[in-house]
């Protein structure tokens, strides 16, 4: 990809790393960026060699949100018809586990993109927030729903109604962030976490992701049914036979994604 592409990418073994790359606009999520990122995530999701995905920003900015300059010109019809509306669904449909690597600002759509990932590694410099209210709008990329599921109604309500930004420690205390790491270590630590997941048997990893996400979608009874079906499916895989045989034989398992 050319250096000026809105998203850069590299492979680190079985981990695909996507870098948001609009530094002049603080990585604001333009239509172009969202399109390229969704295409990339979908192509990795279809690639058996990619076992975990990291979505990263830059050192000072993960993403400053939706592209306000682009949105400022949109009338109602344009918003309704915007192809970018499907971005959130396309990325959410990714079955491969995803880790957000956040340093600096993750605001508005940037915070929502981190929330969309399955885990978040944050630099001690990270700041999260949903400042849409200050622009006269509300979050439109899942923030009101995912923030509420992560931290509870009262806390999410405060952030969405005031637009207050929170630092990495508070985000960690509220459950939005898995771990806070020293600055300059955020990317390495995120890739490290992704690499651990990438070494897990991939079919089981995808089933585990689906089962955990089901907890946000359905009631307890239905969620337990989904988990049981996925557990039964996992028991039908060759990797399960290998994993259990390896344990019994006291050797390392050789998972084949089968
Ligand atoms: C477009 C943006 C932008 C954004 C910054 N820029 N954020 N452009 N969309 N979200 C541009 C600025 O206009 C400026 O361009 C350049 O990036 C540098 O910005 P500064 O403000 O000068 O940088 P700084 O002082 O470092 O402050 C960084 C910041 C601030 C704290 C992140 O830029 C900021 O508050 N941005 C807006 C955050 C926000 O409100 N996000 C929510 C967006 S709405 P020029 O041309 O002047 O150099 C949203 C809804 C999503 O996310 C709904 C789903 C799609």
Short mmCIF file of C-alpha atoms and ligand atoms in Angstrom, two decimals, residues 22-29 34 61 63-71 84 88 105 107-110 112 130-132 134-135 137-142 165, ligand 1:
data_model
loop_
_atom_site.label_atom_id
_atom_site.label_comp_id
_atom_site.label_asym_id
_atom_site.label_seq_id
_atom_site.Cartn_x
_atom_site.Cartn_y
_atom_site.Cartn_z
CA UNK A 22 -4.56 9.98 8.34
CA UNK A 23 -2.19 11.83 10.69
CA UNK A 24 -3.14 15.28 9.34
CA UNK A 25 -6.74 14.66 10.35
CA UNK A 26 -5.89 12.88 13.62
CA UNK A 27 -6.93 9.60 11.97
CA UNK A 28 -10.52 10.82 11.59
CA UNK A 29 -12.62 8.06 10.05
CA UNK A 34 -13.65 3.10 6.64
CA UNK A 61 -3.91 9.54 18.01
CA UNK A 63 -8.65 8.14 15.96
CA UNK A 64 -10.38 11.46 16.62
CA UNK A 65 -13.72 10.08 15.49
CA UNK A 66 -15.91 10.41 12.44
CA UNK A 67 -14.65 12.90 9.88
CA UNK A 68 -16.37 16.07 11.05
CA UNK A 69 -15.38 17.95 7.89
CA UNK A 70 -16.99 15.28 5.73
CA UNK A 71 -20.06 15.07 7.98
CA UNK A 84 -20.16 4.01 5.55
CA UNK A 88 -19.67 -0.97 11.75
CA UNK A 105 -7.04 10.03 21.57
CA UNK A 107 -12.80 9.83 20.56
CA UNK A 108 -16.26 9.46 19.09
CA UNK A 109 -16.06 6.93 16.26
CA UNK A 110 -12.49 6.20 17.41
CA UNK A 112 -16.48 3.12 19.08
CA UNK A 130 -17.82 10.18 23.21
CA UNK A 131 -17.81 13.94 22.51
CA UNK A 132 -20.56 13.80 19.86
CA UNK A 134 -20.71 18.70 21.87
CA UNK A 135 -21.33 18.71 18.12
CA UNK A 137 -25.18 14.70 17.51
CA UNK A 138 -25.00 11.38 19.31
CA UNK A 139 -22.71 8.36 18.83
CA UNK A 140 -23.63 6.50 15.64
CA UNK A 141 -21.11 3.65 15.55
CA UNK A 142 -22.43 1.60 18.44
CA UNK A 165 -12.93 12.41 28.21
C1 LIG B 1 -12.04 15.82 10.91
C2 LIG B 1 -10.42 16.42 12.40
C3 LIG B 1 -11.03 15.68 13.42
C4 LIG B 1 -12.23 14.99 13.10
C5 LIG B 1 -9.27 16.62 14.24
N1 LIG B 1 -9.34 16.98 12.93
N2 LIG B 1 -10.30 15.83 14.55
N3 LIG B 1 -10.92 16.50 11.16
N4 LIG B 1 -12.69 15.09 11.84
N5 LIG B 1 -12.89 14.21 13.99
C6 LIG B 1 -8.42 17.86 12.20
C7 LIG B 1 -8.58 19.31 12.65
O1 LIG B 1 -9.65 19.95 12.01
C8 LIG B 1 -7.25 19.88 12.22
O2 LIG B 1 -7.27 20.11 10.83
C9 LIG B 1 -6.28 18.72 12.49
O3 LIG B 1 -7.09 17.52 12.50
C10 LIG B 1 -5.63 18.85 13.84
O4 LIG B 1 -6.63 19.01 14.82
P1 LIG B 1 -6.40 19.90 16.13
O5 LIG B 1 -7.69 20.06 16.79
O6 LIG B 1 -5.63 21.13 15.77
O7 LIG B 1 -5.43 18.94 16.95
P2 LIG B 1 -5.20 18.86 18.52
O8 LIG B 1 -5.11 20.23 19.12
O9 LIG B 1 -4.05 17.94 18.70
O10 LIG B 1 -6.53 18.20 19.14
C11 LIG B 1 -6.83 16.88 18.88
C12 LIG B 1 -8.29 16.56 19.27
C13 LIG B 1 -9.23 17.55 18.55
C14 LIG B 1 -8.49 16.66 20.78
C15 LIG B 1 -8.53 15.11 18.82
O11 LIG B 1 -8.86 17.61 17.18
C16 LIG B 1 -10.68 17.19 18.63
O12 LIG B 1 -11.34 17.41 19.63
N6 LIG B 1 -11.22 16.61 17.55
C17 LIG B 1 -12.62 16.29 17.42
C18 LIG B 1 -13.02 15.13 18.28
C19 LIG B 1 -14.49 14.80 18.11
O13 LIG B 1 -15.36 15.64 18.35
N7 LIG B 1 -14.81 13.56 17.70
C20 LIG B 1 -16.17 13.12 17.46
C21 LIG B 1 -16.45 13.26 15.98
S1 LIG B 1 -18.10 12.81 15.57
P3 LIG B 1 -6.59 21.42 10.17
O14 LIG B 1 -7.08 21.38 8.76
O15 LIG B 1 -7.08 22.59 10.96
O16 LIG B 1 -5.12 21.17 10.32
C22 LIG B 1 -18.07 11.14 15.53
C23 LIG B 1 -19.34 10.47 15.13
C24 LIG B 1 -19.09 9.13 14.54
O17 LIG B 1 -17.11 10.50 15.79
C25 LIG B 1 -20.39 8.53 14.12
C26 LIG B 1 -20.22 7.24 13.40
C27 LIG B 1 -19.62 7.41 12.04
#
